[in-house]
Amino acid sequence: MKIALAVWKNRVSPVFDSTRVVIIVDIENGIVNDKCYVHIQAHMPHNRAVELVELGVNVLICGAISRVYEDMIKMQGIKVIPFIAGDVNQVIESYLKGKLNNRNFRMPGCGNKCRKRFRGEGR
Amino acid sequence: MKDSHIKNIPHNVTEIILESVSDGVFTVDKKWCITSFNRAAEEITGVSREEAIGKQCCEVFRSNMCEMNCALRRTMKSGIPYVDSSTYIVNFEKRRIPVTVCTSLLKDVKGIIIGGVETFRDMSMVEELRRELDERYQVGDIISRSKSMRKIIKILPKIANNDSTILIQGETGTGKELIAQAIHGLSPRKEKPFMAINCGALPDTLLESELFGYKAGAFTDAKKDKPGLLALAEGGTIFLDEIGDVSSAFQVRLLRVLQERTFTPLGGTKPVKIDIRVVAASNKNIDQLVKDGTFRQDLFYRINVMQLEIPPLRDRKEDIPSLVTYFINKFNKLQRKVVSGISHEVLESLMSYEYPGNVRELENIIEHAFILCPKGQIELHCLPDIVSQSSDLETSQSIDDVKKSVEAKLIISALKRHNYNRLEAARDLGMHKSTLFRKIKTLGIDLPKTDGRSKQKDFS
């Protein structure tokens, strides 16, 4: 399984719409098999979604994302975990442990409003 | 006196001011952590002050500029304040909020830079208003800002994605073929041909050979095979215009094509299978033709899977200004002219004209004006007389005459709207039917023999 993490300066990129780099993490049996940085070329929502599909991504972890981007990516069968903030390595580690729903990884202000969305957002 | 006023000002006046303004304001330290966050910033971003303070500004503000083009970063680097940079932020509803941003340096009392200040203004309302002002729906060459057309344009993609037969009804010149082309252009068949034929313009035999084609030897001079439009449209769309004018005999042949999706070319022996989408149109009310017995009911049901009614231009006059601009641009390009627009008087005339020929007539009017006004503004004298006189009120007319002429116009238009049903028209005009009868008589309005009540009379 491959997860993509929108990255900026070793933290989760604040807004996926303008993200330029993602880390593709290849996970096998709950262990990171491979990690690589990829420059996202496309800007338009549909093209971005297609690019993620071409990279074989199953899950996207990102910061804020506007509805149109999220819809396009979901339409391609990719699960989206939005409004995540924090250090990239810690986010990957927590995702593997199924603990990404920890408050520490929520974007500021995403408290009560996002609690429902975060339920079960581990692996 | 002055000193006592200053003494009365509380020490936290800046804080009070910041809390009362409607612009969002936050400050950051040199590590980009938020150090203050006002009430408006809380409202616009949806992040409370407690949660924002101490956090990275990009994770609180969440603008598309943060990574690539952060205004605050530029200010901190160059020392130059930035004013009114437009951007958007993404809120927790995943909605983009347009904002304008101003940035400047934050210095301590000694003048040492300790961070930056960013103020931002929610432009959602302004954007919404601007969009509403600019709003015109355009699909292909169809432009409209009217509600009735907007409804049609909005459902066109859904219609296009389906292969059902469509019946487009509307007066001549309303743009039925443009709608058909738009349906084809939006459909999965768009790479395949779009073929149009005016069924009303051709006699049966010619229509048959045009549509079905013929085999060599089918008739004298048929020296080689000629494919018909149905074959040429294979995989694409065929547009049957003026289908209401097709003879009863040909209606049977069309019905067979629509039912079986096969046809036999003239002189051919084997039926040919086709995969086409059919879009039919008529400027006549096909429903009425079926009632009158001139149009086959079974064919009507075949073509009437989905019906689109294109409103006449006189019922959507709000479209006139944008259509005029569109045609002016079109003719400027086609004829290499530099007409800049129309004068206020011309717009007034165009708005008060009734357009029996609809959009096509408006296009012709602009083309006419281009001949007489090749550059600058189109003035009243460039319009055809019939249009330029439409808003004329002769100065010699008395108020009574003007009142009478306006009354007559209103009555005629109400009668037309209600198919000359006097009672309905009277209700619409808010007068008693006997008042309407009296006015029709005194104003000398000519009425057709039908009176809109129809049925009893028809059978009598």
XYZ file of C-alpha atoms in Angstrom:
583
model
C 0.000 0.000 0.000
C 1.223 3.489 -0.776
C 0.472 6.625 1.158
C 1.235 10.125 -0.070
C 2.063 12.913 2.366
C 1.953 16.516 1.219
C 5.188 17.998 2.534
C 6.720 21.405 3.091
C 9.885 21.935 5.119
C 9.641 18.510 6.798
C 6.118 19.267 8.021
C 2.767 18.454 6.469
C 2.124 21.098 3.842
C -0.503 23.616 5.087
C -2.649 23.661 1.926
C -2.739 20.709 -0.458
C -4.086 22.880 -3.320
C -0.665 24.526 -3.632
C 1.540 21.661 -2.440
C 4.508 20.992 -4.687
C 6.076 17.963 -3.056
C 4.683 14.710 -1.669
C 6.456 11.848 0.053
C 5.351 8.498 -1.260
C 5.621 5.909 1.478
C 5.415 2.277 0.448
C 4.096 0.207 3.351
C 4.222 -3.558 3.533
C 2.878 -5.500 6.520
C 2.795 -2.315 8.597
C 6.457 -1.500 7.911
C 7.862 1.239 5.689
C 9.355 -0.504 2.701
C 10.397 2.533 0.702
C 10.106 6.327 0.836
C 10.667 8.841 -1.925
C 9.979 12.515 -2.604
C 7.984 13.354 -5.724
C 7.393 16.775 -7.269
C 3.750 17.215 -8.173
C 3.548 18.724 -11.639
C -0.197 19.172 -12.057
C -2.120 22.124 -10.643
C -5.682 21.475 -11.698
C -7.747 19.280 -9.336
C -8.462 16.490 -11.805
C -4.862 16.341 -13.071
C -3.516 16.248 -9.519
C -5.808 13.350 -8.714
C -4.688 11.503 -11.854
C -1.046 12.106 -10.951
C -1.609 10.509 -7.541
C -3.293 7.546 -9.215
C -0.326 7.168 -11.558
C 1.950 7.106 -8.501
C -0.131 4.212 -7.168
C -1.288 6.133 -4.086
C -4.027 4.597 -1.918
C -4.157 7.183 0.885
C -3.394 10.914 0.892
C -2.478 12.629 4.159
C -2.540 16.399 3.869
C -3.243 19.684 5.615
C -6.137 21.893 4.521
C -7.657 20.938 1.181
C -10.450 22.596 -0.744
C -13.544 20.617 -1.571
C -12.947 20.376 -5.307
C -9.508 18.793 -4.859
C -10.771 16.371 -2.248
C -13.732 15.302 -4.392
C -11.541 14.678 -7.434
C -9.075 12.582 -5.418
C -11.830 10.599 -3.707
C -13.408 9.959 -7.092
C -10.205 8.194 -8.088
C -10.666 5.818 -5.155
C -7.990 7.433 -2.965
C -8.741 7.889 0.738
C -8.085 11.444 1.942
C -7.039 12.254 5.538
C -7.171 16.077 5.670
C -6.284 18.779 8.227
C -3.182 17.007 9.537
C -0.278 19.074 10.845
C 3.085 18.137 12.243
C 6.483 16.680 11.587
C 6.421 14.324 8.603
C 8.244 11.406 10.248
C 6.067 11.595 13.338
C 2.947 11.658 11.169
C 4.085 8.547 9.262
C 4.950 6.783 12.509
C 1.582 7.623 14.032
C -0.232 6.550 10.909
C 1.472 3.166 11.054
C 0.457 2.818 14.701
C -3.099 3.872 13.880
C -2.755 6.926 16.099
C -3.137 9.726 13.598
C -6.347 10.785 15.310
C -4.268 12.123 18.186
C -5.068 15.801 18.888
C -1.412 16.724 18.401
C -1.695 16.111 14.671
C -4.831 18.158 14.105
C -4.486 21.523 12.469
C -5.173 24.389 14.934
C -8.886 25.078 15.196
C -9.820 21.629 13.968
C -10.930 20.576 17.471
C -14.628 19.926 17.797
C -15.496 20.517 14.157
C -13.144 17.841 12.914
C -13.528 15.304 15.723
C -16.119 13.304 13.805
C -13.951 13.262 10.715
C -10.957 12.051 12.656
C -12.751 9.069 14.174
C -11.046 5.926 12.926
C -8.560 7.868 10.817
C -5.766 5.578 11.814
C -4.787 2.989 9.317
C -7.501 70.105 28.755
C -5.769 68.209 25.984
C -3.639 66.332 28.517
C -6.692 65.247 30.506
C -8.195 63.743 27.315
C -5.016 61.748 26.715
C -5.024 60.601 30.331
C -8.578 59.264 29.889
C -7.547 57.017 27.026
C -7.010 53.523 28.400
C -3.531 52.043 28.053
C -4.868 49.094 26.058
C -6.424 51.292 23.366
C -4.570 49.497 20.549
C -5.958 46.190 21.736
C -9.484 47.630 21.854
C -9.135 49.012 18.345
C -7.749 45.729 17.028
C -10.649 43.860 18.591
C -13.224 46.163 17.035
C -12.002 46.186 13.424
C -13.498 43.810 10.876
C -10.131 42.970 9.303
C -8.243 39.972 10.647
C -4.910 40.902 12.243
C -2.185 38.613 13.542
C 1.455 39.021 14.454
C 4.256 36.500 14.262
C 7.684 36.236 15.826
C 10.816 35.496 13.846
C 10.092 31.759 13.973
C 6.702 32.270 12.288
C 4.801 31.440 15.455
C 1.651 33.478 16.054
C 1.987 35.936 18.929
C -1.370 37.749 18.683
C -4.642 37.027 16.902
C -7.602 39.422 16.892
C -11.342 38.692 17.009
C -11.894 39.165 13.255
C -9.018 36.759 12.523
C -10.813 34.196 14.684
C -14.034 34.739 12.766
C -12.518 34.595 9.287
C -10.255 31.585 9.855
C -12.522 29.721 12.265
C -9.553 29.219 14.616
C -9.818 30.462 18.209
C -7.128 32.728 19.634
C -6.161 30.101 22.258
C -5.516 27.537 19.557
C -3.758 29.933 17.197
C -1.211 31.504 19.519
C 2.127 29.734 19.476
C 1.294 27.773 16.314
C 2.982 28.120 12.920
C 1.148 30.864 11.043
C 0.831 28.794 7.849
C -1.070 26.070 9.736
C -3.504 28.613 11.139
C -3.872 30.914 8.133
C -3.810 28.101 5.506
C -3.439 30.252 2.429
C -2.398 29.055 -1.015
C 0.389 31.677 -0.816
C 2.021 30.197 2.304
C 4.408 27.814 0.552
C 5.378 29.648 -2.563
C 4.648 33.276 -2.233
C 4.157 34.286 1.388
C 3.689 38.069 1.552
C 4.859 38.208 5.168
C 8.028 36.283 4.299
C 8.751 38.762 1.482
C 8.200 41.678 3.861
C 10.454 40.153 6.531
C 13.125 39.611 3.909
C 12.964 42.943 2.123
C 11.506 45.190 4.802
C 8.966 46.433 2.269
C 5.313 46.312 3.321
C 2.891 44.660 0.899
C -0.587 46.012 0.349
C -3.637 44.182 -0.978
C -2.195 40.915 -2.248
C -5.120 38.737 -3.271
C -5.191 35.135 -2.197
C -7.509 32.589 -0.599
C -7.524 30.610 2.593
C -9.107 27.181 3.109
C -11.471 26.801 6.066
C -12.610 23.649 7.817
C -15.603 23.315 5.538
C -12.964 22.942 2.785
C -14.268 26.170 1.312
C -11.951 28.716 -0.230
C -12.334 32.167 1.304
C -10.947 34.924 -0.901
C -8.913 37.436 1.118
C -6.684 40.419 0.509
C -3.557 40.603 2.603
C -1.376 43.497 3.832
C 1.909 42.879 5.603
C 4.468 44.954 7.456
C 7.366 44.573 9.875
C 6.821 44.484 13.627
C 9.482 46.446 15.533
C 9.999 46.941 19.234
C 10.339 50.363 20.889
C 14.036 50.472 19.960
C 13.239 49.815 16.317
C 14.535 46.251 16.297
C 12.564 43.867 14.115
C 10.805 41.304 16.298
C 8.469 39.802 13.721
C 5.736 40.734 11.264
C 2.110 41.862 11.137
C -0.434 40.568 8.681
C -3.889 42.035 8.214
C -6.384 40.313 5.975
C -9.873 41.110 4.752
C -12.596 38.596 3.907
C -13.560 39.322 0.307
C -16.234 36.609 0.000
C -19.051 39.115 -0.291
C -17.230 41.281 -2.820
C -16.317 38.208 -4.856
C -19.876 36.981 -4.744
C -21.205 40.336 -5.917
C -18.587 40.552 -8.631
C -19.457 37.050 -9.807
C -23.142 37.924 -9.809
C -22.458 41.029 -11.878
C -20.230 39.156 -14.293
C -22.278 36.055 -14.169
C -23.243 34.811 -17.493
C -23.578 31.220 -18.300
C -21.822 30.153 -21.416
C -21.755 26.801 -23.095
C -20.236 26.800 -26.551
C -21.718 29.820 -28.284
C -24.687 30.107 -25.937
C -24.482 33.069 -23.624
C -27.076 33.889 -21.042
C -27.601 35.419 -17.676
C -31.339 34.864 -17.592
C -32.821 32.449 -15.096
C -34.747 30.431 -17.670
C -31.683 29.860 -19.877
C -29.476 29.246 -16.866
C -31.726 26.320 -15.940
C -31.257 24.842 -19.413
C -27.505 25.447 -19.526
C -27.066 23.866 -16.103
C -28.750 20.616 -17.093
C -27.051 20.390 -20.516
C -24.054 18.339 -19.243
C -26.427 15.795 -17.691
C -28.473 15.612 -20.870
C -25.293 15.285 -22.929
C -24.059 12.327 -20.908
C -27.217 10.420 -21.718
C -28.053 8.991 -25.126
C -31.772 9.757 -25.031
C -33.465 11.588 -27.865
C -34.051 15.262 -27.136
C -36.737 17.550 -28.477
C -35.825 21.232 -28.513
C -38.714 23.633 -28.933
C -38.531 27.344 -29.405
C -39.294 30.153 -31.781
C -37.179 30.683 -34.861
C -33.783 32.197 -34.122
C -33.681 31.246 -30.446
C -30.603 29.075 -30.941
C -31.992 25.550 -31.099
C -29.116 24.338 -33.250
C -26.590 25.917 -30.860
C -28.156 23.959 -28.008
C -27.974 20.774 -30.100
C -24.310 21.497 -30.869
C -23.626 22.152 -27.181
C -25.248 18.824 -26.255
C -23.061 17.088 -28.832
C -19.947 18.988 -27.699
C -20.477 17.989 -24.079
C -21.309 14.367 -24.852
C -18.967 11.379 -25.103
C -19.751 11.483 -28.834
C -18.027 14.852 -29.280
C -15.119 13.418 -31.304
C -17.604 11.981 -33.814
C -19.560 14.009 -36.400
C -22.442 16.375 -35.723
C -24.795 16.413 -38.719
C -27.681 18.848 -39.066
C -30.515 18.820 -41.553
C -33.489 21.107 -41.932
C -36.337 18.690 -42.508
C -38.788 21.480 -43.346
C -36.705 22.808 -46.237
C -36.698 19.647 -48.376
C -39.403 17.660 -50.131
C -39.781 14.026 -49.033
C -37.779 12.420 -51.838
C -34.827 14.746 -51.391
C -34.980 14.455 -47.621
C -34.939 10.682 -47.985
C -31.842 10.651 -50.175
C -30.116 13.215 -47.950
C -30.816 11.288 -44.783
C -30.608 7.690 -45.928
C -28.289 8.070 -48.918
C -28.595 5.887 -52.032
C -26.966 3.029 -53.828
C -25.592 3.256 -57.361
C -28.376 2.628 -59.841
C -31.143 3.503 -57.422
C -32.364 6.058 -59.948
C -31.182 7.697 -63.134
C -27.893 9.522 -62.570
C -27.215 7.652 -59.321
C -23.871 6.529 -60.704
C -22.222 5.672 -57.433
C -23.166 5.112 -53.807
C -23.858 8.228 -51.765
C -23.882 7.874 -48.001
C -26.706 9.679 -46.223
C -26.369 11.936 -43.206
C -27.421 9.094 -40.904
C -24.433 7.062 -42.073
C -22.120 10.067 -41.969
C -23.181 10.824 -38.393
C -22.231 7.276 -37.279
C -21.097 7.392 -33.662
C -22.065 11.066 -33.421
C -25.221 13.155 -33.308
C -27.834 13.973 -35.936
C -29.861 17.153 -35.553
C -33.266 17.052 -37.219
C -34.394 20.659 -37.410
C -38.009 21.645 -38.098
C -39.183 18.094 -37.493
C -42.722 19.425 -37.171
C -42.755 20.138 -40.909
C -42.075 16.526 -41.967
C -44.843 14.879 -44.006
C -46.918 12.061 -42.462
C -45.366 9.538 -44.845
C -41.836 10.485 -43.890
C -42.734 10.479 -40.197
C -43.302 6.717 -40.511
C -39.811 6.237 -41.948
C -38.262 8.351 -39.220
C -40.142 6.414 -36.575
C -38.634 3.191 -37.917
C -35.130 4.660 -37.741
C -35.663 5.780 -34.160
C -37.214 2.488 -33.091
C -35.000 0.005 -34.870
C -31.847 2.124 -35.133
C -31.554 0.823 -38.702
C -32.277 2.307 -42.129
C -32.149 1.148 -45.719
C -30.535 3.442 -48.280
C -32.496 4.137 -51.459
C -31.986 1.211 -53.792
C -30.388 -0.775 -50.997
C -31.508 -4.234 -49.962
C -29.964 -4.644 -46.561
C -30.809 -2.502 -43.558
C -27.832 -0.646 -42.114
C -27.401 -0.511 -38.339
C -26.525 2.870 -36.866
C -25.263 4.172 -33.559
C -26.299 7.829 -33.405
C -27.841 10.241 -30.979
C -30.891 12.063 -32.278
C -31.690 15.643 -31.347
C -34.860 17.033 -32.930
C -36.118 20.601 -32.934
C -39.174 22.504 -33.972
C -40.433 26.052 -33.874
C -43.959 24.708 -33.823
C -45.668 23.299 -30.791
C -45.435 19.582 -31.548
C -47.854 18.800 -28.738
C -50.445 20.893 -30.555
C -49.573 19.273 -33.908
C -50.261 15.870 -32.328
C -53.628 17.148 -31.080
C -54.364 18.526 -34.543
C -53.527 15.149 -36.010
C -50.705 16.385 -38.259
C -47.905 14.784 -36.249
C -47.817 11.104 -35.330
C -48.285 10.477 -31.644
C -45.902 7.488 -31.627
C -43.141 9.548 -33.259
C -43.792 12.361 -30.781
C -43.290 9.981 -27.859
C -40.130 8.654 -29.492
C -38.524 12.079 -29.814
C -39.977 13.597 -26.694
C -37.896 11.651 -24.162
C -36.623 14.967 -22.863
C -37.929 18.348 -23.936
C -36.121 21.666 -23.789
C -38.088 24.850 -24.272
C -35.903 27.751 -25.383
C -37.462 31.052 -24.275
C -37.743 33.813 -26.882
C -35.379 36.769 -26.562
C -38.201 39.167 -25.609
C -38.713 37.078 -22.446
C -35.052 37.285 -21.454
C -34.050 40.803 -22.345
C -31.413 40.758 -19.602
C -29.360 38.737 -22.107
C -29.308 41.535 -24.682
C -26.275 43.486 -23.342
C -24.023 40.412 -23.143
C -25.228 39.131 -26.515
C -24.507 42.534 -28.058
C -20.965 42.482 -26.615
C -20.508 38.942 -27.914
C -21.652 39.867 -31.434
C -19.548 43.036 -31.484
C -16.452 41.006 -30.555
C -17.370 38.411 -33.147
C -17.821 40.918 -35.981
C -14.728 42.874 -34.938
C -12.712 39.693 -35.389
C -14.490 38.544 -38.541
C -14.490 41.900 -40.290
C -11.311 43.301 -38.736
C -13.094 46.339 -37.387
C -12.746 48.232 -34.146
C -16.257 48.933 -32.954
C -15.990 49.712 -29.267
C -19.586 49.295 -28.149
C -23.044 50.814 -28.317
C -24.367 54.126 -27.131
C -26.872 54.422 -24.320
C -29.660 55.303 -26.779
C -28.879 52.240 -28.883
C -29.085 49.994 -25.832
C -32.411 51.603 -24.940
C -33.755 50.887 -28.426
C -32.442 47.352 -28.427
C -34.018 46.721 -25.043
C -37.425 47.979 -26.117
C -37.548 46.049 -29.389
C -39.606 42.864 -29.469
C -37.336 40.617 -31.624
C -39.715 38.414 -33.593
C -36.572 36.847 -35.102
C -34.990 36.402 -31.666
C -31.196 36.133 -31.196
C -30.611 35.685 -34.925
C -32.382 39.003 -35.523
C -30.251 40.715 -32.883
C -27.149 39.358 -34.608
C -28.399 40.715 -37.928
C -29.092 44.101 -36.326
C -25.502 44.293 -35.061
C -24.163 43.185 -38.437
C -26.286 45.925 -40.065
C -24.835 48.450 -37.621
C -21.304 47.291 -38.456
C -21.839 48.235 -42.086
C -22.893 51.781 -41.169
C -20.590 52.277 -38.136
C -17.291 50.544 -38.882
C -15.518 52.068 -35.889
C -16.146 53.860 -32.608
C -19.513 53.491 -30.951
C -22.642 52.205 -32.642
C -25.082 55.119 -32.674
C -28.828 55.174 -33.155
C -28.599 56.063 -36.869
C -26.664 52.811 -37.501
C -29.599 50.648 -36.456
C -32.311 49.473 -38.850
C -35.299 51.853 -38.755
C -37.606 49.266 -37.285
C -35.348 49.011 -34.222
C -34.308 52.623 -33.827
C -37.944 53.699 -33.829
C -38.910 51.113 -31.225
C -38.098 53.431 -28.329
C -39.036 56.644 -30.058
C -41.611 58.801 -28.423
C -42.456 61.584 -30.740
C -42.176 64.906 -29.006
C -45.291 66.124 -30.751
C -47.356 63.407 -29.075
C -49.573 64.475 -26.225
C -49.482 62.666 -22.893
C -52.842 61.106 -23.709
C -51.522 59.721 -26.992
C -48.468 58.268 -25.262
C -50.658 56.722 -22.555
C -52.905 55.205 -25.182
C -50.015 53.758 -27.152
C -48.425 52.273 -24.012
C -51.799 50.848 -22.968
C -52.285 49.295 -26.386
C -48.800 47.726 -26.285
C -49.407 46.267 -22.831
C -52.797 44.868 -23.815
C -51.483 43.328 -27.033
C -48.569 41.707 -25.255
C -50.838 40.334 -22.489
C -53.238 38.957 -25.086
C -50.388 37.302 -26.987
C -49.045 35.803 -23.779
C -52.401 34.213 -23.096
C -53.033 33.069 -26.628
C -55.689 35.819 -27.053
C -57.732 34.552 -24.130
C -59.360 37.825 -23.053
C -60.293 36.707 -19.574
C -56.768 35.490 -18.766
C -55.259 38.648 -20.261
C -57.608 40.843 -18.201
C -56.618 38.979 -15.032
C -52.968 39.390 -15.918
C -53.431 43.117 -16.468
C -55.362 43.443 -13.229
C -58.559 44.750 -14.828
C -62.096 43.492 -15.262
C -62.778 41.701 -18.541
C -65.397 44.262 -19.546
C -62.813 47.049 -19.013
C -60.459 45.116 -21.290
C -63.159 44.726 -23.954
C -63.905 48.452 -23.760
C -60.212 49.338 -24.060
C -59.695 46.943 -26.990
C -62.559 48.710 -28.721
C -61.526 52.289 -27.933
C -57.851 51.706 -28.697
C -58.785 50.006 -31.961
C -56.777 46.825 -31.280
C -57.204 44.210 -33.998
C -57.684 40.728 -32.686
C -57.410 37.414 -34.537
C -60.485 35.245 -34.946
C -59.323 32.694 -32.359
C -59.980 33.871 -28.848
C -57.930 31.458 -26.722
C -60.975 29.721 -25.310
C -60.721 27.590 -28.419
C -62.345 24.221 -27.835
C -66.036 25.053 -27.828
C -65.529 27.144 -30.937
C -63.382 24.571 -32.688
C -66.075 21.984 -32.439
C -68.911 24.291 -33.285
